[in-house]
C-alpha positions as a printed Julia matrix, in Angstrom:
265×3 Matrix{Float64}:
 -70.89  118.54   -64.64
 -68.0   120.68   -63.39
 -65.08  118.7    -61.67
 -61.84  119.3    -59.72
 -59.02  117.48   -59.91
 -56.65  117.12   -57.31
 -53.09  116.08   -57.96
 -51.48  117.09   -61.34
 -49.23  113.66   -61.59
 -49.16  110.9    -63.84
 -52.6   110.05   -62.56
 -53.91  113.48   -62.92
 -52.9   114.11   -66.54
 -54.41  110.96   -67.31
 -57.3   112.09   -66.29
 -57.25  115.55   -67.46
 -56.48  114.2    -70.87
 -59.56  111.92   -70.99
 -62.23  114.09   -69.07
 -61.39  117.18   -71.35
 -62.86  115.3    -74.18
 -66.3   114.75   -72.85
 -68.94  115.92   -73.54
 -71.26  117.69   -70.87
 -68.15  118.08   -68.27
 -65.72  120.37   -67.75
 -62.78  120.09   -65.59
 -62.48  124.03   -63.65
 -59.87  123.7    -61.63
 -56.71  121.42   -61.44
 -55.12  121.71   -58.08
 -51.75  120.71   -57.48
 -48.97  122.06   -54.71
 -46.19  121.89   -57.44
 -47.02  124.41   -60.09
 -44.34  122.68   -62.06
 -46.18  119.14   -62.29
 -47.36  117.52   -65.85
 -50.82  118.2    -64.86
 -50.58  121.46   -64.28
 -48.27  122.39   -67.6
 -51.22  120.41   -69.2
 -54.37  122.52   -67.59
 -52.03  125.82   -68.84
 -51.75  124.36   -72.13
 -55.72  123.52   -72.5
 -57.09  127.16   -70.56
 -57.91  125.43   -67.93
 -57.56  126.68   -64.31
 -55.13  125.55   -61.61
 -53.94  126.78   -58.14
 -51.89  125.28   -55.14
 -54.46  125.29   -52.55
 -57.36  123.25   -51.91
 -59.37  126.76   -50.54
 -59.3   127.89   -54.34
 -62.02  124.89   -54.99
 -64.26  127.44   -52.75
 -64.55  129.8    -55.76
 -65.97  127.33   -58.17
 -69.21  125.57   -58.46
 -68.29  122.13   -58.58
 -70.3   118.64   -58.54
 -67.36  115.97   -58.16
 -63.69  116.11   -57.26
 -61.33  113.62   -57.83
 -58.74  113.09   -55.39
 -55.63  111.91   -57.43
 -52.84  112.37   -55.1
 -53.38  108.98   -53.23
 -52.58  110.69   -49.91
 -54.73  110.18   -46.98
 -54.47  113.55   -45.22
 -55.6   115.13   -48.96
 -58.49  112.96   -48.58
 -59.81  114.06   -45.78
 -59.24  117.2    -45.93
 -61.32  117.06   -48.75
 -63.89  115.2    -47.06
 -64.06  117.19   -44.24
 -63.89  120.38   -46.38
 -66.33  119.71   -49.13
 -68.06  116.22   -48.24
 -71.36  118.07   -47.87
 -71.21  120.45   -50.73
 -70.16  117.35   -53.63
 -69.58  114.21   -54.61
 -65.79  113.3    -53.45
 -63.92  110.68   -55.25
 -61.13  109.25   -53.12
 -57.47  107.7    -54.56
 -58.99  104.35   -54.89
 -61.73  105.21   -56.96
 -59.47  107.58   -59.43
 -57.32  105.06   -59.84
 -60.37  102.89   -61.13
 -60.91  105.61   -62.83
 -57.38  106.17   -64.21
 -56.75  102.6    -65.34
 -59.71  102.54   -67.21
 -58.51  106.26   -68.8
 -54.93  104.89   -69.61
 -57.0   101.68   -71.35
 -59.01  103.93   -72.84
 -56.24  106.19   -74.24
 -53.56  103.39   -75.03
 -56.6   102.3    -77.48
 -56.99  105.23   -79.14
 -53.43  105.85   -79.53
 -53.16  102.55   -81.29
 -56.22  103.62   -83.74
 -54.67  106.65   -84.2
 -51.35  104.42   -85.27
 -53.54  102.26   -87.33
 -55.54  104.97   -89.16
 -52.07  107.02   -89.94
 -51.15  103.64   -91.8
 -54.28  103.62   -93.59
 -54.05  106.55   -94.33
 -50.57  106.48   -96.0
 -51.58  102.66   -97.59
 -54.42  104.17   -99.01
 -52.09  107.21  -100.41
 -49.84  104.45  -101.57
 -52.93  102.23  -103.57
 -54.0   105.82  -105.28
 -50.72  106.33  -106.55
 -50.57  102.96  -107.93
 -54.23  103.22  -109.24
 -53.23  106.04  -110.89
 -50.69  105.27  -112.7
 -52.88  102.17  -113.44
 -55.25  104.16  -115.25
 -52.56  106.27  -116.66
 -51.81  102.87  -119.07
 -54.45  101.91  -119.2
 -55.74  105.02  -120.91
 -52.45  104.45  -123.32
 -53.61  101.12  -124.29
 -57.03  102.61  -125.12
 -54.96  105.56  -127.88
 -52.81  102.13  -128.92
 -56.12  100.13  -129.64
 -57.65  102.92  -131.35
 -54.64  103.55  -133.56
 -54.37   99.78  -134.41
 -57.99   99.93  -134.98
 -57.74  102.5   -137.61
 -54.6   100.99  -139.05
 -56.55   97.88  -139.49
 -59.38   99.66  -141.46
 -56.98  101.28  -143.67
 -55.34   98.36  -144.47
 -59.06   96.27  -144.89
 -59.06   99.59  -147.82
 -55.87   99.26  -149.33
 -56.68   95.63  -149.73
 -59.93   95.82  -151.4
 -58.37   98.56  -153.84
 -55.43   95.73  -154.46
 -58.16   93.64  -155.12
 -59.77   95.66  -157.69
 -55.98   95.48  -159.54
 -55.35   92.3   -159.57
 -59.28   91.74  -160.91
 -58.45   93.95  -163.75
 -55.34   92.27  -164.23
 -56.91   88.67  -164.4
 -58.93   90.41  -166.87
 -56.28   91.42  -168.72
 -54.74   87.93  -168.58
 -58.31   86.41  -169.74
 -58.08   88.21  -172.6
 -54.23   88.18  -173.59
 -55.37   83.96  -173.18
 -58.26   84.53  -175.85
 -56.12   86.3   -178.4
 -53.53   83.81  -178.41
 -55.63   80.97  -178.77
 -57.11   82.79  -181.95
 -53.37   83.69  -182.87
 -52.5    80.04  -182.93
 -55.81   79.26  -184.9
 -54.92   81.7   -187.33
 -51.24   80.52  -187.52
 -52.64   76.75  -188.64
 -54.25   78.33  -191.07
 -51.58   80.13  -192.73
 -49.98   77.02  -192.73
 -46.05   77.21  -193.57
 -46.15   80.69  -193.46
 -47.57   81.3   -190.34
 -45.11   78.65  -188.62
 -43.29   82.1   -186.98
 -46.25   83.83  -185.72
 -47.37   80.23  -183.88
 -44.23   80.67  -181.93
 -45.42   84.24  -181.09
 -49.05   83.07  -180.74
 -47.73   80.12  -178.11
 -45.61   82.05  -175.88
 -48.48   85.08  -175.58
 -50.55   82.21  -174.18
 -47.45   81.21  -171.93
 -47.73   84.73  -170.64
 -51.41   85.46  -170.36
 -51.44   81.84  -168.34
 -48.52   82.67  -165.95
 -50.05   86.0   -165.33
 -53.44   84.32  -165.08
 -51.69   82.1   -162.56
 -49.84   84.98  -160.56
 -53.32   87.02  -160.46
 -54.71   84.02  -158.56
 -51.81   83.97  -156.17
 -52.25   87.08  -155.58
 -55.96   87.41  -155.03
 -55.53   84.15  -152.09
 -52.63   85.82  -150.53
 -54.98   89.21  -150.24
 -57.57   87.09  -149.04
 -55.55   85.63  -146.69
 -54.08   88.99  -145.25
 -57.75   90.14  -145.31
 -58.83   87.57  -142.81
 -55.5    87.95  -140.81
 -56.47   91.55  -140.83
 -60.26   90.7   -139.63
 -58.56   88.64  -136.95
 -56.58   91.78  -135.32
 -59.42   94.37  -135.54
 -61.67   91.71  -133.86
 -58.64   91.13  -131.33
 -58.71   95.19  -131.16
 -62.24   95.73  -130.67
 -61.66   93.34  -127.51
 -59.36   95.01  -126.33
 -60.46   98.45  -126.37
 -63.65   96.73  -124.7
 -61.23   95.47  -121.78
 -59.52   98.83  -121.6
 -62.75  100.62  -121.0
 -64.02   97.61  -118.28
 -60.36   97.85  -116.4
 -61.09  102.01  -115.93
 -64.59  101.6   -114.95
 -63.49   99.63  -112.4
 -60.31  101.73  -111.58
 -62.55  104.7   -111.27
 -64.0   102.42  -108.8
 -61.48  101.66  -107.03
 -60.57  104.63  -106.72
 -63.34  106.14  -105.0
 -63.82  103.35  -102.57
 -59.8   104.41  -101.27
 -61.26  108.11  -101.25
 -64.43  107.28   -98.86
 -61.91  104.83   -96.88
 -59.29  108.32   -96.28
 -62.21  110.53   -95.86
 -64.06  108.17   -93.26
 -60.52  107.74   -91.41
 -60.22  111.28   -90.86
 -63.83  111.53   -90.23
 -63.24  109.13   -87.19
């Protein structure tokens, strides 16, 4: 449908605005007696045509024109000019026309408004999001570390263990000897009274280091089941870690498709 638009006001450029963006239509000639008005700086600005007079129209093929002026004597010169050739809109029906244009336009300025701010909340959330999975990705290398700090440890311990094994051992058998040391003494009688002394206070030893071995061997067991506690602790959260980037990743995607449908639209 080719159209003509008569009157480059605030009326006009309303209407030029809107009717350039359909589909189907095309707007050939904007016709206005100041070459200065809005309208016509607009049609210049889009490539579309313009003139002064309404005997340009006679060079186009046109369908509708759409009296925006609102003067009478423009109407019917229209009317009487090009009544029988197409379909003539008068002042009262463009500015039907033109309130339902401004509507039309004051709503997609505000979407326009309202995508710009999704847009730059969205660019906002991704930074965040990032920098979300930025530490979260350091708690993953701080759970792995403490993971393999806890294993080494669980190793040093059971080598400790081994020790202080062999050491009771030791102890057992330091025990043994000085219980067959004393036995020995009673037999010598008077002349073994010295080496009972020595004999009594090897067993003193080999019991106190019996005694210390034991210590030991709880307070490893102990730290081994401390140790068991953190690298369970660990092992939960390393599984967090990897469940709160999953659903970062996730995240961020859904803010991509959200920017990349509001530019779409």
């Amino acid at each position: 449908m080719n159209i003509v638009i008569v009157g480059a006001g605030k009326g006009g450029v309303s209407l030029i605005e809107s009717i350039a963006k359909l589909e189907d239509t095309a707007i050939v000639l904007v016709v206005d007696a100041n070459l200065e008005a809005p309208g016509i700086t607009l049609a210049k600005g889009l490539g579309i045509q313009y003139a002064q007079s309404l005997e340009d129209i006679d060079k186009f093929s046109v369908d509708t024109i759409i009296e925006a002026t609102g003067k009478e004597s423009v109407a019917q010169a229209l009317n009487v000019r090009f009544g029988s050739r197409c379909n003539i809109i008068d002042s009262h029906g463009a500015r039907l026309i033109m309130s339902l244009v401004e509507r039309d336009i004051k709503t997609l300025h505000r979407l326009n408004d309202q995508l710009v701010t999704i847009n730059s909340t969205t660019g906002i959330v991704q930074e965040q999001l990032l920098e979300i999975s930025s530490s979260i990705e350091t708690i993953h290398d701080i759970s792995m570390k403490l993971n393999d700090s806890s294993q080494a440890s669980t190793q040093y311990i059971q080598e400790s263990d081994k020790i202080v094994k062999y050491v009771n051992g030791i102890a057992k058998q330091t025990k043994i000897l000085g219980i067959n040391a004393t036995i020995e003494a009673a037999r010598a009688g008077e002349y073994g009274r010295g080496f009972a002394v020595v004999a009594e206070e090897v067993q003193k030893l080999a019991n106190s280091s019996e005694g210390f071995a034991n210590e030991i061997n709880n307070i490893l067991k102990h730290l081994a089941e401390e140790i068991q506690k953190v690298f369970n602790e660990v092992k939960r959260l390393e599984h967090l870690s990897q469940t709160q980037v999953q659903a970062s990743d996730q995240v961020n995607q859904a803010v991509a498709n959200l920017i990349d449908d509001a530019n779409f639209k």
